[in-house]
Amino acid sequence: MANETNGSHYRGVILDVDGTLLDSNAAHVEAWVEALNENGFEVTADDIWPLVGMGGDNLLPAAVGIDKESAEGKKISERRGEIYKSQLPHLKAFPGVRDLLTRMRDEGLKRVVATSSPKEEVGKALELAEVTDLVEETVSASDAGKSKPDPDTVATAVERSGLPPGELVMLGDTPYDIEAAGKAGVRTIALRSGNFPDDKLKGALAVYDDAADLLARYDSSPLGGSGR
């Protein structure tokens, strides 16, 4: 059951991609585990899952104490990218994603992506999620300073939206979306589709199972009163 909150009239939505629009979190975990194992680090999926939603600049230090910009960090990150890209063609959008973004468009909401993924992966992810034409701006880890949970990507998305933070809401699936958005002055609607339990999504305006659940409850959600 969703935790529903009737909110004010938002004018835009900042969209996470992985785990929110595209069912890709497991693929990211697998890519990090394989890349790290190949480079001599004994980590498991259980070690990496709690860090999903961070970009490599934050995940590598948290997981194995390595700076992404070090020679070793660059080697691991490059290998992770190769592994993940090989899995990308097999990934799919969550049910209801295109219909949800279409509803947002029809309600006059601006739609801006803010993701911790590198730019070269984002275009393909949006294509696979079948929402490229429904996104107006895209901010990746390549376009800002530090990745989530630092606020840089969300703050850049706010800037590109042309709207004040209070008129925007984030749609995300990890505690790092909530934290990054909060630091940028933006509240978050959280989805369980990223495989985080509700106690890790504390601080969200509302929590829904996935995009389809939010769409089904749209009128009573924080998006429900959105004006054109």
C-alpha positions as CSV (number, residue, x, y, z in Angstrom):
1,M,0.0,0.0,0.0
2,A,1.3,3.4,-0.9
3,N,2.0,6.2,1.5
4,E,0.1,8.9,-0.2
5,T,0.4,12.7,0.4
6,N,-1.6,15.4,-1.4
7,G,1.0,18.0,-2.2
8,S,1.2,21.4,-3.8
9,H,1.2,22.1,-7.5
10,Y,4.6,21.0,-8.8
11,R,5.6,22.3,-12.2
12,G,8.4,19.8,-13.0
13,V,9.8,16.3,-12.2
14,I,13.4,15.3,-11.9
15,L,13.7,11.7,-13.0
16,D,16.2,9.1,-12.0
17,V,16.7,6.3,-14.6
18,D,18.2,3.1,-13.2
19,G,15.7,1.3,-10.9
20,T,13.1,4.0,-11.6
21,L,12.5,3.9,-15.3
22,L,14.7,1.0,-16.4
23,D,14.9,-2.3,-14.6
24,S,18.7,-2.2,-14.5
25,N,19.9,-2.1,-10.8
26,A,20.7,-5.9,-10.8
27,A,22.7,-5.4,-14.0
28,H,24.7,-2.6,-12.4
29,V,25.4,-4.8,-9.3
30,E,26.5,-7.7,-11.5
31,A,28.8,-5.4,-13.5
32,W,30.5,-4.0,-10.4
33,V,30.9,-7.4,-8.7
34,E,32.4,-8.9,-11.8
35,A,34.8,-6.0,-12.5
36,L,35.9,-5.9,-8.9
37,N,36.4,-9.6,-8.6
38,E,38.5,-9.6,-11.8
39,N,40.7,-7.0,-10.2
40,G,41.3,-9.0,-7.1
41,F,38.6,-7.6,-4.8
42,E,36.4,-10.3,-3.1
43,V,33.0,-8.7,-3.1
44,T,29.5,-10.1,-3.5
45,A,26.2,-8.8,-4.7
46,D,25.2,-8.3,-1.1
47,D,28.2,-5.9,-0.6
48,I,27.2,-3.8,-3.7
49,W,23.4,-3.7,-3.5
50,P,23.3,-1.2,-0.6
51,L,25.4,1.2,-2.7
52,V,23.3,1.0,-5.9
53,G,22.3,4.6,-6.9
54,M,25.8,6.0,-6.3
55,G,28.1,6.8,-9.2
56,G,31.5,5.2,-9.3
57,D,33.2,8.2,-7.7
58,N,31.2,7.4,-4.5
59,L,30.7,3.7,-4.9
60,L,34.3,2.6,-5.3
61,P,35.6,4.4,-2.1
62,A,32.6,3.0,-0.2
63,A,32.9,-0.5,-1.5
64,V,36.7,-1.1,-1.5
65,G,38.4,2.2,-0.5
66,I,39.6,3.1,-4.0
67,D,39.6,6.5,-5.7
68,K,37.8,6.3,-9.0
69,E,40.5,8.7,-10.5
70,S,43.4,6.4,-9.5
71,A,44.9,4.1,-12.1
72,E,43.2,1.1,-10.4
73,G,39.9,2.9,-10.1
74,K,39.9,3.9,-13.8
75,K,40.7,0.3,-14.8
76,I,37.9,-1.1,-12.7
77,S,35.4,1.6,-13.8
78,E,36.2,0.9,-17.5
79,R,35.8,-2.8,-17.1
80,R,32.5,-2.2,-15.2
81,G,31.3,-0.1,-18.2
82,E,32.2,-2.9,-20.7
83,I,30.3,-5.5,-18.7
84,Y,27.3,-3.3,-18.2
85,K,27.0,-2.2,-21.8
86,S,27.0,-5.9,-22.8
87,Q,23.9,-6.4,-20.7
88,L,22.1,-3.1,-21.7
89,P,20.3,-4.6,-24.8
90,H,18.6,-7.1,-22.6
91,L,17.1,-4.6,-20.1
92,K,13.5,-3.3,-20.1
93,A,11.5,-0.5,-18.7
94,F,9.3,-1.1,-15.7
95,P,5.6,-1.5,-16.5
96,G,3.8,1.8,-16.8
97,V,6.9,4.0,-17.3
98,R,5.9,5.5,-20.7
99,D,2.3,6.0,-19.7
100,L,3.5,7.7,-16.5
101,L,5.8,10.2,-18.3
102,T,3.0,10.7,-20.9
103,R,0.7,11.7,-18.1
104,M,3.3,14.1,-16.7
105,R,3.7,15.7,-20.1
106,D,-0.1,16.0,-20.6
107,E,-0.3,17.7,-17.1
108,G,2.3,20.2,-18.3
109,L,5.1,19.0,-16.0
110,K,8.7,19.6,-17.1
111,R,10.6,16.3,-17.2
112,V,14.4,16.4,-16.5
113,V,16.6,13.4,-16.0
114,A,19.3,13.4,-13.3
115,T,21.3,10.2,-13.1
116,S,24.6,9.0,-11.6
117,S,25.3,7.0,-14.7
118,P,27.9,8.3,-17.2
119,K,26.5,10.1,-20.3
120,E,27.4,7.3,-22.7
121,E,25.0,4.9,-20.9
122,V,22.1,7.3,-20.4
123,G,21.0,7.7,-24.0
124,K,20.7,3.9,-24.5
125,A,18.9,3.5,-21.2
126,L,16.3,6.1,-22.1
127,E,15.9,4.4,-25.5
128,L,15.4,1.0,-23.9
129,A,12.9,2.6,-21.5
130,E,11.1,4.0,-24.6
131,V,10.9,7.5,-23.1
132,T,13.6,9.4,-25.1
133,D,10.9,11.6,-26.7
134,L,9.3,12.3,-23.3
135,V,12.4,13.7,-21.6
136,E,13.3,17.4,-22.1
137,E,16.7,17.6,-20.4
138,T,19.2,15.0,-19.3
139,V,21.9,15.5,-16.6
140,S,24.4,12.6,-16.1
141,A,27.3,12.1,-13.9
142,S,29.4,13.4,-16.8
143,D,27.6,16.8,-16.7
144,A,28.1,17.6,-13.0
145,G,30.7,17.3,-10.3
146,K,30.0,14.4,-7.9
147,S,27.4,11.8,-8.3
148,K,24.5,11.0,-5.8
149,P,24.3,11.2,-2.9
150,D,26.1,14.5,-3.5
151,P,23.6,17.1,-4.9
152,D,25.5,18.1,-8.0
153,T,23.4,16.2,-10.6
154,V,20.1,17.2,-9.1
155,A,21.2,20.8,-8.6
156,T,22.2,20.9,-12.3
157,A,18.8,19.4,-13.2
158,V,17.1,22.1,-11.2
159,E,19.2,24.8,-13.0
160,R,18.4,23.4,-16.4
161,S,14.7,23.1,-15.6
162,G,14.4,26.8,-15.1
163,L,12.2,26.3,-12.1
164,P,12.8,26.9,-8.4
165,P,13.5,23.8,-6.3
166,G,10.2,24.0,-4.5
167,E,8.3,23.6,-7.7
168,L,10.1,20.4,-8.6
169,V,9.8,16.9,-7.2
170,M,12.3,14.0,-7.7
171,L,11.2,10.5,-8.8
172,G,13.8,8.0,-7.6
173,D,14.3,4.5,-6.1
174,T,17.3,4.8,-3.7
175,P,18.1,6.6,-0.5
176,Y,20.8,8.4,-2.5
177,D,18.1,10.0,-4.7
178,I,16.3,11.3,-1.6
179,E,19.5,12.5,0.0
180,A,20.8,14.2,-3.2
181,A,17.5,15.9,-3.9
182,G,17.1,17.0,-0.4
183,K,20.5,18.7,-0.4
184,A,19.3,20.5,-3.6
185,G,16.1,21.7,-1.9
186,V,13.9,19.1,-3.8
187,R,11.5,16.6,-2.2
188,T,11.3,13.0,-3.5
189,I,8.6,10.5,-4.5
190,A,10.2,7.1,-4.0
191,L,9.6,3.8,-5.8
192,R,10.3,0.3,-4.4
193,S,11.3,-0.9,-7.9
194,G,15.0,-0.4,-7.1
195,N,14.8,-3.1,-4.4
196,F,15.3,-0.9,-1.4
197,P,13.1,-1.5,1.7
198,D,10.8,1.2,3.0
199,D,13.0,2.0,6.0
200,K,15.8,3.0,3.5
201,L,13.4,5.4,1.7
202,K,12.6,7.5,4.8
203,G,12.3,11.2,4.0
204,A,10.3,10.6,0.8
205,L,7.0,12.5,0.3
206,A,5.4,9.2,-0.7
207,V,6.4,5.6,-1.5
208,Y,4.9,3.5,-4.4
209,D,5.7,0.1,-5.7
210,D,6.7,1.2,-9.1
211,A,5.8,3.5,-12.0
212,A,2.6,1.7,-12.7
213,D,1.5,2.0,-9.0
214,L,2.2,5.7,-9.0
215,L,0.3,6.1,-12.3
216,A,-2.7,4.2,-10.9
217,R,-2.7,6.5,-7.8
218,Y,-1.7,9.7,-9.7
219,D,-4.6,11.8,-8.7
220,S,-4.1,11.2,-5.0
221,S,-0.3,11.4,-5.3
222,P,1.9,14.5,-4.7
223,L,1.7,15.0,-8.5
224,G,-2.1,15.0,-8.5
225,G,-2.7,18.7,-8.4
226,S,0.0,19.6,-10.9
227,G,-1.0,22.6,-13.0
228,R,-0.1,23.5,-16.6
